Coordinates of C-alpha atoms and ligand atoms in Angstrom, one line a residue:
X29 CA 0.0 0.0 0.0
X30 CA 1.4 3.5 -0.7
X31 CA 2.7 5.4 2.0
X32 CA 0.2 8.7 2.4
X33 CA 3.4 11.0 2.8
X34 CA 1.7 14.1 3.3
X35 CA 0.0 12.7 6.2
X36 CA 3.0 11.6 7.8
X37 CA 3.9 13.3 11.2
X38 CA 6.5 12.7 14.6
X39 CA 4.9 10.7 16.9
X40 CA 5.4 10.3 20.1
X41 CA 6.4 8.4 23.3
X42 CA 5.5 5.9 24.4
X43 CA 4.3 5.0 21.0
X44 CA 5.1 1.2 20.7
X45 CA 6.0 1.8 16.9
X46 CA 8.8 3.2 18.6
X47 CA 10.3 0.2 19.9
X48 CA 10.2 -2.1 17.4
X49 CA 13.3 -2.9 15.2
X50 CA 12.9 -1.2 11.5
X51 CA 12.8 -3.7 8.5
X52 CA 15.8 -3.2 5.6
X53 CA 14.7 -1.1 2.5
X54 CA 15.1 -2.8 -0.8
X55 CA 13.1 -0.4 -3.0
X56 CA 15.0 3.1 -4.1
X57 CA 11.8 4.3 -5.8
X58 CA 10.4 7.4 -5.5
X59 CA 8.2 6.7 -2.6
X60 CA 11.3 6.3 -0.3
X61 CA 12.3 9.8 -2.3
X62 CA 9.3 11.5 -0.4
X63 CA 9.3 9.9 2.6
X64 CA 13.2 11.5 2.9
X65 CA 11.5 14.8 1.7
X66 CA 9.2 14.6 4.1
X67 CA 11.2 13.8 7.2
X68 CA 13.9 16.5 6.3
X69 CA 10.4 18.7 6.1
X70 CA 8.9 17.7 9.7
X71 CA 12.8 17.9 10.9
X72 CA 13.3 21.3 9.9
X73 CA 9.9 22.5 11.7
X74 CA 11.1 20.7 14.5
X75 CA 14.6 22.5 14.4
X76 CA 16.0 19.4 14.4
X77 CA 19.2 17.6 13.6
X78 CA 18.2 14.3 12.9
X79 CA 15.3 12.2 12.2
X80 CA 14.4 8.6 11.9
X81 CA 11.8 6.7 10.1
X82 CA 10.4 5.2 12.5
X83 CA 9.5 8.3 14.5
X84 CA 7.2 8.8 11.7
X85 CA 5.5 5.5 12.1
X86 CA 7.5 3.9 9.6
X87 CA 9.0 0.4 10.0
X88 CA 12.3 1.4 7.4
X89 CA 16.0 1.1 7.9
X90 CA 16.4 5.3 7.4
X91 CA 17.4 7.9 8.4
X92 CA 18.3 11.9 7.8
X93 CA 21.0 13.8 9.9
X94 CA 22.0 17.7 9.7
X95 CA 24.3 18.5 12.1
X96 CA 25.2 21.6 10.5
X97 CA 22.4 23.6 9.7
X98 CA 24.1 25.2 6.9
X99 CA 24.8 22.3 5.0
X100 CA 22.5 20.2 3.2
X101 CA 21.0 16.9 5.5
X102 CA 22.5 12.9 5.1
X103 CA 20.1 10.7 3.9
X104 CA 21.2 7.0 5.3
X105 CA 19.7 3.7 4.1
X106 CA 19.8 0.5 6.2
X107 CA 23.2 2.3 7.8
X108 CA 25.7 0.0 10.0
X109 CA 28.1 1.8 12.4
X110 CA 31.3 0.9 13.5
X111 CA 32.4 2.5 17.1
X112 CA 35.4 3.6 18.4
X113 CA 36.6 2.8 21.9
X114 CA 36.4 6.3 23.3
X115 CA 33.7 7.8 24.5
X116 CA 32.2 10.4 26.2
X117 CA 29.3 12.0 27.7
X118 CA 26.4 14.5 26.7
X119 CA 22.7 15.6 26.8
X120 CA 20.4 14.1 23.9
X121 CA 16.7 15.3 23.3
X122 CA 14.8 13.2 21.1
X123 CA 11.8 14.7 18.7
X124 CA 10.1 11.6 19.8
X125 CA 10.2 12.6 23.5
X126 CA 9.9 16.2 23.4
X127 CA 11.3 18.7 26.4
X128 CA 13.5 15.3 27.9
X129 CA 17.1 15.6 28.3
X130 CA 18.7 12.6 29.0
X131 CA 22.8 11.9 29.3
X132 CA 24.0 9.6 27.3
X133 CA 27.6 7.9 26.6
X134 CA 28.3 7.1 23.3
X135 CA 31.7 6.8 21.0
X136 CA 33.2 10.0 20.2
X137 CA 34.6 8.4 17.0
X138 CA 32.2 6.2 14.3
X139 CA 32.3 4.9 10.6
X140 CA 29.1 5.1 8.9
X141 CA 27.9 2.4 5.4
X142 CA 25.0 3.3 4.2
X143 CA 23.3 3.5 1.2
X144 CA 21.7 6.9 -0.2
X145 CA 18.1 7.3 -1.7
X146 CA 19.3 6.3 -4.7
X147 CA 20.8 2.9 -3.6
X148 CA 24.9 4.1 -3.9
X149 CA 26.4 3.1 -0.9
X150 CA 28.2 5.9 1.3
X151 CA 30.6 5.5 3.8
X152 CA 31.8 8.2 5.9
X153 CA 33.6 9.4 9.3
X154 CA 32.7 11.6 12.0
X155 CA 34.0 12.3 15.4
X156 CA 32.2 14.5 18.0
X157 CA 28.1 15.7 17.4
X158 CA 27.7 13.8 14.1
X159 CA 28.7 10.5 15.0
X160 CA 26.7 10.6 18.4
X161 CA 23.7 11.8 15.8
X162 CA 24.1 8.9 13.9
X163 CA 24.1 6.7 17.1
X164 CA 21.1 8.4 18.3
X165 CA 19.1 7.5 15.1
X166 CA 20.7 4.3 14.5
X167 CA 19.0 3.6 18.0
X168 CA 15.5 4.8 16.4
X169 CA 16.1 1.9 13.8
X170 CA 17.1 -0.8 16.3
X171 CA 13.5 0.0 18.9
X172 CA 15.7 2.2 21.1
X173 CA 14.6 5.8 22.8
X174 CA 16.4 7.7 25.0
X175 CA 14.4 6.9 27.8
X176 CA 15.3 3.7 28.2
X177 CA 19.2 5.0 28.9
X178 CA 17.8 7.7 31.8
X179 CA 19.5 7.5 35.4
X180 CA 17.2 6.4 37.9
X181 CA 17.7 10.2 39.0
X182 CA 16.4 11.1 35.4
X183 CA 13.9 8.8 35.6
X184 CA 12.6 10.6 38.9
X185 CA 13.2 14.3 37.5
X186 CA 11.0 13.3 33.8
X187 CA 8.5 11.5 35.4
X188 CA 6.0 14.0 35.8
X189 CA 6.4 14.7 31.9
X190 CA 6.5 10.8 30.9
X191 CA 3.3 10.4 32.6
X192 CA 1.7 13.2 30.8
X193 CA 2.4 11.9 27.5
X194 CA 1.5 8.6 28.9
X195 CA -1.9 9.8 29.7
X196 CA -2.3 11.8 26.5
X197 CA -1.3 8.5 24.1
X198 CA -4.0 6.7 26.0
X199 CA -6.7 9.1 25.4
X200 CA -5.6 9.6 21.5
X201 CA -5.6 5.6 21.3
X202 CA -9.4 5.1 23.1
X203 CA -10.8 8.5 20.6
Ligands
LIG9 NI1 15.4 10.7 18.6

């Protein structure tokens, strides 16, 4: 069935679509075209630097990343990473999970292969805000949300917010 782009939009936690593992994509059609324009679109709103498929509802290894708002976005088909050793620690927010900050250790240094919408393959480096971009999203692809990495101290500080979107996913799911 053909994917209603336009009607696309981020959802939310603690969306279950968010947790599950994204299937590969073997089709570089012009669908998969428009979904990309569509999540670099809802990103950009959003003020965003990266975005992932399946915070759009959509069960597909992709995903966009702009670190640099003055440079055009990455598009990255059914990506694999490979991690440095070193790591270090910093704040993450999440589209998905809006006005949570959670701190997060990740490798400083990582080597992306990808493919791009038009099925090339892509393989680049980044060290620093990129590559811990590409490990948040890569996360999106593999069911994983920030808020399953909070502190128990985080957990405590967000819960008043967690519940509320709690509460408001159940009353969108019984409308
Ligand atoms: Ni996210």
């Amino acid at each position: 069935m053909p994917i209603q782009v336009e009607k696309l939009r981020i959802i939310l936690y603690p969306d279950p679509r968010l947790r599950q593992r994204a299937t590969p994509i073997d089709r570089f059609d012009d669908e998969l075209a428009r979904v990309a324009g569509r999540m670099i679109e809802l990103m950009g709103v959003e003020e965003g630097v990266g975005l992932a498929a399946p915070q759009l509802g959509l069960s597909m290894r992709l995903f966009i990343a702009q670190p640099d708002r003055q440079a055009p976005p990455n598009a990255f088909v059914n990506p694999t990473l490979t991690l440095g050793d070193e790591e270090d620690v910093r704040e993450e927010g999440c589209l998905s999970v809006p006005e949570v900050h959670v701190m997060i250790r990740r490798s400083i240094k990582a080597e992306i292969s990808a493919m791009d919408l038009s099925g090339q393959p892509i393989k680049l480096s980044g060290e620093g805000f990129v590559a811990r971009i590409w490990q948040h999203e890569f996360d999106h692809l593999e069911g994983r949300l920030i808020t399953q990495r909070m502190s128990e101290t985080e957990r405590i500080e967000n819960r008043k917010k967690l519940r509320e979107m709690e509460r408001e996913f159940e009353k969108a799911r019984r409308k």
